[in-house]
Coordinates of C-alpha atoms and ligand atoms in Angstrom, one line a residue:
Chain Z
A291 CA 120.5 123.6 92.8
V292 CA 116.7 123.1 93.0
G293 CA 114.3 125.7 93.8
L294 CA 110.4 125.7 93.7
T295 CA 108.2 128.8 93.9
N296 CA 104.4 128.6 95.1
V297 CA 104.2 125.5 92.7
R298 CA 100.8 124.1 92.2
K299 CA 99.6 120.7 90.5
V300 CA 96.2 120.2 89.9
Y301 CA 94.9 116.9 88.2
G302 CA 91.4 116.3 86.4
K303 CA 88.8 118.4 85.1
R304 CA 86.4 120.7 86.8
D305 CA 84.2 118.7 88.8
N306 CA 86.8 115.7 89.1
E307 CA 89.5 118.0 90.3
V308 CA 92.3 116.5 92.3
V309 CA 94.8 119.6 93.7
A310 CA 98.2 117.2 94.0
L311 CA 100.4 120.2 95.1
D312 CA 99.0 123.1 96.3
G313 CA 101.5 126.1 96.7
V314 CA 105.2 124.7 97.5
T315 CA 108.0 126.6 98.1
T316 CA 111.4 125.4 98.8
Q317 CA 114.9 124.8 97.8
F318 CA 117.2 121.8 97.7
R319 CA 120.6 123.4 97.6
R320 CA 123.9 121.8 96.1
G321 CA 125.8 118.8 98.0
T322 CA 122.7 119.0 100.7
F323 CA 120.3 115.5 101.2
T324 CA 116.8 116.1 102.0
A325 CA 114.1 113.4 102.8
I326 CA 110.7 114.0 102.1
M327 CA 107.9 112.3 104.1
G328 CA 104.3 112.6 104.4
P329 CA 101.0 110.5 104.0
S330 CA 100.1 108.0 100.9
G331 CA 98.7 110.7 98.1
S332 CA 100.0 113.9 100.0
G333 CA 101.8 115.0 97.0
K334 CA 105.3 114.0 97.2
S335 CA 105.8 111.7 93.8
T336 CA 103.9 115.2 92.2
L337 CA 106.8 117.3 94.0
M338 CA 109.2 115.0 92.7
Q339 CA 108.7 115.0 89.3
C340 CA 107.8 118.8 89.0
A341 CA 111.2 119.2 90.6
A342 CA 112.8 117.3 88.6
G343 CA 111.5 118.6 85.2
L344 CA 109.2 115.3 84.5
D345 CA 106.3 117.0 84.8
Q346 CA 105.1 120.6 84.5
P347 CA 103.1 122.4 87.1
T348 CA 100.2 124.2 86.8
S349 CA 101.3 127.4 88.2
G350 CA 104.1 128.5 90.0
S351 CA 108.4 128.2 88.8
V352 CA 110.8 125.6 89.2
L353 CA 114.7 126.8 88.8
L354 CA 116.5 123.6 88.1
E355 CA 120.3 123.9 87.7
G356 CA 119.9 127.5 86.9
H357 CA 117.2 127.1 84.4
E358 CA 113.6 128.4 84.6
I359 CA 111.8 125.2 83.0
S360 CA 108.4 126.6 81.9
E361 CA 111.1 128.4 79.6
L362 CA 112.9 125.4 78.6
D363 CA 111.7 123.7 75.5
E364 CA 111.5 119.7 75.0
T365 CA 114.6 119.3 73.6
E366 CA 116.5 121.5 76.0
L367 CA 114.1 119.8 79.0
T368 CA 115.3 116.3 77.8
K369 CA 118.9 117.5 77.4
L370 CA 119.2 119.3 80.7
R371 CA 117.4 115.7 82.2
R372 CA 120.0 113.6 80.6
D373 CA 123.2 115.6 81.7
R374 CA 122.3 116.5 85.3
I375 CA 119.4 114.5 86.8
G376 CA 119.1 111.1 88.0
F377 CA 115.6 109.4 89.1
V378 CA 114.8 106.7 90.7
F379 CA 111.0 105.8 90.4
Q380 CA 108.4 104.4 92.8
S381 CA 107.6 102.2 90.5
F382 CA 111.0 101.1 89.0
N383 CA 110.2 101.8 85.1
L384 CA 112.8 99.1 83.8
L385 CA 112.7 97.9 80.5
P386 CA 111.7 94.9 80.4
V387 CA 112.9 93.3 77.1
L388 CA 116.6 94.3 78.2
T389 CA 119.0 92.8 81.0
V390 CA 120.0 94.1 84.0
R391 CA 123.3 95.8 82.2
Q392 CA 121.2 97.3 79.6
N393 CA 118.6 98.9 81.6
V394 CA 121.6 100.6 83.8
T395 CA 123.5 101.7 80.6
L396 CA 121.0 103.2 78.7
P397 CA 120.4 106.5 79.5
L398 CA 123.9 107.1 79.3
R399 CA 124.0 105.3 75.6
L400 CA 121.3 107.4 74.4
A401 CA 123.1 110.7 75.4
G402 CA 126.2 109.5 73.5
R403 CA 128.0 108.7 76.3
P404 CA 128.3 104.9 77.0
P405 CA 129.8 104.0 80.6
S406 CA 133.4 102.0 80.6
R407 CA 133.1 98.1 81.4
S408 CA 134.5 99.1 84.7
R409 CA 132.1 101.9 85.6
V410 CA 129.3 99.5 84.9
A411 CA 130.9 96.6 87.4
T412 CA 131.4 99.2 89.8
V413 CA 127.9 100.4 90.1
L414 CA 126.6 97.0 89.7
E415 CA 129.2 96.1 92.7
Q416 CA 127.6 99.2 95.2
V417 CA 124.4 97.9 94.3
G418 CA 125.1 94.2 94.9
L419 CA 123.9 92.7 91.7
A420 CA 127.1 92.1 90.1
Q421 CA 126.0 88.4 89.9
R422 CA 122.5 89.3 87.7
K423 CA 123.8 91.6 84.9
N424 CA 122.6 89.6 82.2
H425 CA 118.7 88.7 83.9
R426 CA 116.1 90.3 82.8
P427 CA 113.8 92.6 84.9
S428 CA 111.4 89.9 85.2
E429 CA 113.8 87.3 86.8
L430 CA 114.2 89.3 89.3
S431 CA 113.1 89.9 93.3
G432 CA 111.3 93.3 93.8
G433 CA 114.4 94.6 95.6
Q434 CA 116.7 93.7 92.8
Q435 CA 114.7 95.1 90.5
Q436 CA 114.7 98.3 92.9
R437 CA 118.6 98.4 92.9
V438 CA 118.7 98.2 89.0
A439 CA 116.6 101.3 89.2
I440 CA 118.8 102.9 91.9
A441 CA 122.1 101.5 89.9
R442 CA 120.4 103.2 86.5
A443 CA 120.2 106.7 88.1
L444 CA 123.7 106.9 90.0
I445 CA 125.9 105.5 87.1
S446 CA 125.8 108.4 85.2
E447 CA 127.0 110.5 88.4
P448 CA 124.1 113.3 87.9
A449 CA 124.0 116.9 89.8
V450 CA 121.1 116.5 91.2
L451 CA 119.4 112.6 91.8
F452 CA 115.5 112.0 92.8
A453 CA 114.8 108.7 94.6
D454 CA 111.2 107.9 95.2
E455 CA 111.0 105.9 97.8
P456 CA 114.4 103.9 96.7
T457 CA 114.4 101.4 99.8
G458 CA 110.6 100.6 99.8
A459 CA 111.1 97.2 98.2
L460 CA 114.9 96.7 100.3
D461 CA 115.6 94.6 103.8
T462 CA 117.0 96.4 106.4
R463 CA 120.7 95.4 105.9
T464 CA 120.5 96.3 102.1
A465 CA 118.1 99.6 102.6
Q466 CA 121.5 100.6 104.9
D467 CA 124.1 100.0 102.4
I468 CA 122.2 101.9 99.6
L469 CA 121.3 104.6 101.7
A470 CA 125.2 104.9 103.1
L471 CA 125.9 104.9 99.1
L472 CA 123.5 107.7 98.6
R473 CA 125.1 110.2 101.8
H474 CA 128.6 109.2 100.6
S475 CA 127.8 110.7 96.9
A476 CA 126.1 113.7 98.4
Q477 CA 129.2 114.4 101.0
T478 CA 132.2 113.4 98.4
A479 CA 130.3 114.2 95.1
H480 CA 128.5 117.2 96.2
Q481 CA 125.8 115.9 94.5
T482 CA 122.3 117.2 95.4
I483 CA 119.7 114.1 96.6
V484 CA 115.8 115.0 97.1
M485 CA 114.6 111.0 98.8
V486 CA 110.9 110.6 99.2
T487 CA 110.6 108.0 102.2
H488 CA 108.2 107.0 105.0
D489 CA 111.0 105.1 106.8
P490 CA 112.4 106.9 109.5
V491 CA 115.4 105.3 109.3
A492 CA 115.7 106.3 105.9
A493 CA 115.2 109.6 106.8
S494 CA 117.9 109.5 109.3
Y495 CA 120.5 109.5 106.8
A496 CA 119.7 113.2 105.4
D497 CA 120.6 116.7 106.1
R498 CA 117.1 117.5 106.9
V499 CA 113.6 116.0 106.3
L500 CA 110.1 117.8 104.6
F501 CA 107.1 116.9 105.6
L502 CA 104.4 117.0 103.0
A503 CA 100.6 116.8 103.6
D504 CA 97.8 117.3 101.7
G505 CA 100.5 118.6 99.1
R506 CA 101.6 121.4 101.3
L507 CA 104.7 121.8 103.2
A508 CA 103.6 121.0 106.8
G509 CA 107.0 121.4 108.7
E510 CA 110.8 120.5 108.3
L511 CA 113.5 119.2 110.5
H512 CA 117.0 119.8 110.7
A513 CA 119.7 117.0 111.3
P514 CA 122.1 117.7 114.5
T515 CA 125.4 118.6 113.3
A516 CA 127.0 114.8 112.8
Chain P
A227 CA 95.2 75.8 105.5
V228 CA 98.7 75.9 103.8
G229 CA 101.5 73.1 104.1
L230 CA 104.9 73.1 102.5
T231 CA 107.3 70.0 102.6
N232 CA 110.6 70.0 101.5
V233 CA 109.5 72.6 98.6
R234 CA 112.2 73.5 96.1
K235 CA 112.3 75.8 93.3
V236 CA 115.2 76.7 90.5
Y237 CA 115.1 79.0 87.9
G238 CA 117.1 79.0 84.7
K239 CA 119.4 76.1 83.3
R240 CA 122.3 74.7 84.3
D241 CA 125.0 77.3 84.1
N242 CA 122.6 80.1 84.8
E243 CA 120.9 78.4 87.5
V244 CA 119.2 80.1 90.7
V245 CA 118.3 78.1 93.4
A246 CA 115.1 80.3 95.2
L247 CA 114.1 78.1 97.4
D248 CA 116.1 75.3 99.1
G249 CA 113.7 72.8 100.6
V250 CA 111.6 74.7 102.7
T251 CA 108.9 72.9 104.9
T252 CA 106.4 75.1 107.2
Q253 CA 102.8 74.8 108.3
F254 CA 100.5 78.3 107.8
R255 CA 97.7 77.0 110.3
R256 CA 93.8 78.5 110.1
G257 CA 93.2 81.2 111.6
T258 CA 96.9 82.5 112.0
F259 CA 99.0 85.4 110.9
T260 CA 102.7 84.9 110.0
A261 CA 104.9 87.4 109.1
I262 CA 107.8 86.5 106.5
M263 CA 111.2 88.1 106.7
G264 CA 114.4 87.8 105.1
P265 CA 117.2 89.5 102.8
S266 CA 116.3 90.9 99.3
G267 CA 116.5 87.9 97.1
S268 CA 116.2 85.4 99.8
G269 CA 112.8 83.6 98.6
K270 CA 110.1 85.3 99.9
S271 CA 108.0 85.9 96.8
T272 CA 108.7 82.7 95.8
L273 CA 107.8 81.0 98.8
M274 CA 104.3 82.9 98.6
Q275 CA 103.7 82.2 95.1
C276 CA 104.0 78.3 95.6
A277 CA 102.4 78.3 98.5
A278 CA 99.3 80.1 96.8
G279 CA 99.4 77.8 93.8
L280 CA 100.4 80.6 91.7
D281 CA 103.7 78.6 90.6
Q282 CA 104.5 75.0 90.8
P283 CA 107.7 74.1 92.9
T284 CA 110.6 72.5 90.9
S285 CA 109.9 69.5 93.7
G286 CA 108.5 69.1 97.2
S287 CA 104.9 69.3 97.8
V288 CA 101.9 71.9 98.9
L289 CA 98.8 70.9 100.4
L290 CA 96.7 73.9 100.0
E291 CA 93.0 74.1 101.6
G292 CA 93.0 70.3 101.5
H293 CA 94.9 69.9 98.1
E294 CA 97.7 68.7 97.2
I295 CA 98.6 71.1 94.3
S296 CA 101.0 69.3 91.9
E297 CA 98.0 66.7 91.5
L298 CA 95.1 69.7 90.6
D299 CA 94.8 70.1 86.9
E300 CA 95.0 74.0 86.0
T301 CA 90.9 74.2 86.1
E302 CA 91.0 73.0 89.2
L303 CA 93.8 75.3 90.7
T304 CA 92.0 78.3 88.9
K305 CA 88.8 77.6 91.1
L306 CA 90.5 76.5 94.3
R307 CA 92.6 79.9 93.8
R308 CA 89.5 82.0 93.3
D309 CA 87.5 80.7 95.5
R310 CA 89.5 80.5 98.8
I311 CA 92.7 82.4 97.9
G312 CA 93.6 86.5 98.2
F313 CA 96.9 87.3 96.8
V314 CA 98.3 91.0 97.3
F315 CA 101.1 91.3 94.6
Q316 CA 104.9 93.0 95.5
S317 CA 104.0 95.1 92.4
F318 CA 100.4 95.4 92.4
N319 CA 99.3 93.8 89.2
L320 CA 96.6 96.2 88.5
L321 CA 95.1 96.6 85.1
P322 CA 95.3 99.8 84.1
V323 CA 92.7 100.3 81.7
L324 CA 90.0 99.2 84.6
T325 CA 89.3 101.9 87.1
V326 CA 89.7 101.6 90.8
R327 CA 85.9 99.8 91.4
Q328 CA 86.4 97.6 88.3
N329 CA 90.0 96.3 89.6
V330 CA 88.4 95.3 93.1
T331 CA 85.7 94.0 91.6
L332 CA 87.0 92.0 88.8
P333 CA 88.1 88.3 90.6
L334 CA 84.6 88.0 91.9
R335 CA 82.8 89.1 89.0
L336 CA 85.3 86.4 86.8
A337 CA 83.9 84.0 89.5
G338 CA 80.4 84.4 88.8
R339 CA 79.7 86.1 92.0
P340 CA 79.6 90.0 91.9
P341 CA 79.8 92.0 95.0
S342 CA 76.8 94.4 96.1
R343 CA 77.3 97.7 96.1
S344 CA 77.4 98.2 99.8
R345 CA 80.2 95.1 100.1
V346 CA 82.2 97.5 97.4
A347 CA 81.8 100.7 99.2
T348 CA 82.8 98.8 102.6
V349 CA 86.0 97.6 101.0
L350 CA 87.4 101.1 99.3
E351 CA 86.4 102.6 102.9
Q352 CA 88.3 100.1 105.0
V353 CA 91.3 101.0 102.6
G354 CA 90.6 104.7 102.4
L355 CA 89.5 104.9 99.1
A356 CA 86.3 105.8 98.9
Q357 CA 86.7 109.2 96.8
R358 CA 89.0 107.8 94.0
K359 CA 86.6 104.7 92.8
N360 CA 86.2 106.1 89.2
H361 CA 90.2 106.8 88.9
R362 CA 92.6 104.3 86.8
P363 CA 95.5 103.1 88.3
S364 CA 97.7 105.6 86.5
E365 CA 95.7 108.8 88.4
L366 CA 96.8 107.3 91.5
S367 CA 99.6 107.4 93.8
G368 CA 102.1 104.5 94.9
G369 CA 100.4 104.2 98.0
Q370 CA 96.6 104.2 96.4
Q371 CA 97.8 101.8 94.1
Q372 CA 98.9 99.4 96.8
R373 CA 95.5 100.0 98.5
V374 CA 93.7 98.8 95.6
A375 CA 95.5 95.7 95.7
I376 CA 94.7 95.0 99.1
A377 CA 90.9 95.8 98.5
R378 CA 90.8 93.5 95.7
A379 CA 92.5 90.7 97.8
L380 CA 90.2 91.6 100.6
I381 CA 86.6 91.9 98.8
S382 CA 86.0 88.0 98.4
E383 CA 86.5 87.4 102.2
P384 CA 89.2 84.4 101.0
A385 CA 89.8 81.4 103.4
V386 CA 94.0 82.0 103.3
L387 CA 95.3 85.8 102.1
F388 CA 98.7 86.1 101.1
A389 CA 100.0 89.5 101.0
D390 CA 104.0 90.2 99.6
E391 CA 104.9 93.6 101.1
P392 CA 101.3 95.2 101.7
T393 CA 102.3 98.1 103.1
G394 CA 105.9 98.9 101.2
A395 CA 104.5 102.1 99.8
L396 CA 102.3 102.8 102.8
D397 CA 103.5 106.0 104.9
T398 CA 103.5 104.6 109.3
R399 CA 99.8 105.7 109.6
T400 CA 98.1 104.4 106.7
A401 CA 100.0 101.1 107.1
Q402 CA 99.2 100.5 111.0
D403 CA 95.2 100.9 109.6
I404 CA 95.6 98.1 107.1
L405 CA 97.6 96.1 109.4
A406 CA 95.1 96.2 112.2
L407 CA 92.4 95.5 109.4
L408 CA 93.9 92.4 108.2
R409 CA 94.7 91.0 111.9
H410 CA 91.0 92.0 112.5
S411 CA 90.2 89.5 109.8
A412 CA 92.4 86.6 111.1
Q413 CA 90.9 87.3 114.4
T414 CA 87.5 87.1 113.9
A415 CA 86.8 85.4 110.2
H416 CA 89.5 83.0 110.8
Q417 CA 91.2 83.8 108.1
T418 CA 94.8 82.5 107.6
I419 CA 97.1 85.3 106.7
V420 CA 100.7 85.1 105.0
M421 CA 102.4 88.5 104.8
V422 CA 106.1 89.0 103.6
T423 CA 107.4 92.2 105.2
H424 CA 110.7 93.7 105.9
D425 CA 109.0 96.2 108.2
P426 CA 109.8 95.1 112.1
V427 CA 106.3 97.5 113.1
A428 CA 104.6 95.1 110.5
A429 CA 105.8 91.9 111.2
S430 CA 104.8 92.9 115.3
Y431 CA 101.0 92.5 114.3
A432 CA 101.4 88.7 113.4
D433 CA 101.1 85.5 115.6
R434 CA 104.2 84.5 114.3
V435 CA 107.4 85.3 112.0
L436 CA 109.6 83.2 110.1
F437 CA 113.0 84.2 108.4
L438 CA 114.3 83.5 105.4
A439 CA 117.8 83.6 104.1
D440 CA 118.9 81.7 100.5
G441 CA 115.6 80.1 100.2
R442 CA 115.7 78.4 103.7
L443 CA 114.4 79.0 106.6
A444 CA 116.4 80.5 109.2
G445 CA 114.5 81.0 112.2
E446 CA 111.2 81.5 113.5
L447 CA 109.6 84.0 116.3
H448 CA 106.3 83.8 118.4
A449 CA 104.6 86.9 119.4
P450 CA 104.2 86.4 123.1
T451 CA 100.2 85.8 124.0
A452 CA 99.0 89.3 123.7
Ligands
ATP74 N1 112.5 83.7 86.4 C1 113.3 84.0 87.1 N2 114.7 83.3 86.9 C2 115.9 83.6 87.4 N3 116.1 83.8 88.7 C3 114.6 84.4 89.3 C4 113.7 84.3 88.3 N4 112.5 84.5 89.7 C5 113.5 85.0 90.8 N5 114.2 84.5 90.7 C6 115.3 85.1 91.7 O1 115.0 84.0 92.8 C7 115.7 84.5 94.0 C8 114.5 84.8 95.1 O2 113.6 85.7 94.3 P1 112.1 86.0 95.0 O3 111.5 87.2 94.5 O4 111.5 85.2 95.8 O5 113.0 87.1 96.4 P2 112.5 87.9 97.7 O6 112.8 87.5 99.0 O7 111.1 87.9 97.1 O8 113.0 89.0 97.4 P3 113.0 91.0 97.5 O9 112.6 91.5 99.1 O10 113.5 91.7 97.2 O11 111.5 90.9 97.1 C9 116.2 86.2 93.6 O12 117.9 85.8 93.5 C10 115.7 86.2 92.1 O13 116.5 87.0 91.2
ATP75 N1 96.9 111.7 86.4 C1 96.2 111.9 88.1 N2 94.9 112.3 87.5 C2 94.3 112.5 89.1 N3 94.8 112.5 90.4 C3 96.0 112.2 90.6 C4 96.7 111.5 89.1 N4 98.0 111.5 89.5 C5 98.1 111.7 91.0 N5 96.8 112.1 91.3 C6 96.7 112.3 92.9 O1 97.7 113.5 93.1 C7 97.7 113.2 95.0 C8 99.2 113.0 95.0 O2 99.9 111.9 94.4 P1 101.2 111.6 94.9 O3 101.4 110.4 93.8 O4 102.5 112.8 94.5 O5 101.0 111.2 96.2 P2 102.5 110.5 97.1 O6 102.1 111.3 98.2 O7 103.5 110.3 96.0 O8 101.9 108.9 97.7 P3 102.2 107.6 98.3 O9 103.2 107.8 99.4 O10 101.1 106.8 98.1 O11 103.4 107.4 96.8 C9 97.1 111.9 95.1 O12 96.0 112.1 95.6 C10 96.6 111.1 93.5 O13 96.1 110.1 93.3
MG76 MG1 104.3 108.3 95.7
MG77 MG1 109.7 90.1 96.7

């Protein structure tokens, strides 16, 4: 579903250059659940953004759902992301003036496919926020905001879900509910899930764990078949 | 250093009311390191904001460094916070147009006590960001932004440091460096540290752990004397 070949991402100019990704090659096959771990600043969010078509690599290729993203124009790329990709951002990126319900349904409404009342209710129930749908992000706790971001990414049943530290603000029990939800989606809906985490418990829900260090893949672990 | 007596915090109006804190009474004694744990939405951030004088409780009293905060006017409260309190926010609250260095030194400059070059260098070194001092928050990873927020709170050597999930965005190893730094400050500088976390490893660095659920204290654990 997603393939990266020799992806490099460099920020800044000559003297001020930061090499965020230094030649990453890997596959995220359909229906698999991959966790990505590594030190702060090792390139995890950058890798996710390049893989999801949110950022163009400096060099190398990204094949996303069969499309070479460097060959797509902005409109085609936006359409591909809107129809096939879900992204949970590390800093949530919720719209402060919209309610929980409006934030969660926005991408689908922009795509011209507004979700049914019952679909919205289901997703809010799954992340434990059914009671808060008319509140705004500033009236929610950190973990509640994170769950709104998760609901927004899940509601469109994306072919590929990218989640950048989706349980960072959650207590252990809520985190486990969310992780079980993600694993269930991968198994039953054949969704491809790519999740950055530094929580080993979260990583244990995945089929495989990739380790990133200094912008390069430093290792890989496969889960024992359950 | 900080005492809460029957603190209640209610948000919203009649039909839409949310009781974030439901009568919390506790002490954070000078030189102690307390961790606060509890489910997402249980009132941890609200407790911290009331204890630090960033928010006024609906009822009950907060004694902060000897001052009853409901009796202070805005100017006195601002001065108290500026001189004695450090706060690491759950969502960092960095200023996007300022560099790392400017963000870290801002509170002290506003207090009319700009820090020396070497003090700034020391603090940036302690959080592992010496190389990035001229970058802006948007050019940093999530964990790097969190560390800027930590450096900003530490640089003034506050009498009381409140840290709301300060290691949420950090990998295990960086988190341990930060936690060791905090514990060292509590022990050598007699700083009072109050830290919200849902990481049991982070909590193990504290002298005592308070458990919050539905806005009330639900239990307490004391660390075995080392
Ligand atoms: N301005 C507000 N209006 C309404 N409800 C609010 C407001 N601010 C906070 N709340 C609610 O108060 C409760 C406690 O919030 P708080 O942020 O203290 O939780 P928390 O324990 O820090 O959670 P987390 O672990 O998710 O950060 C939550 O249910 C939250 O939605
Ligand atoms: N716009 C930018 N300009 C310069 N450097 C950048 C920019 N964006 C990211 N970086 C740098 O690229 C490197 C990788 O960043 P990235 O956000 O991918 O790290 P990460 O592994 O997600 O870290 P964390 O665990 O802290 O979230 C970091 O050193 C970061 O500071
Ligand atoms: Mg990141
Ligand atoms: Mg909180």
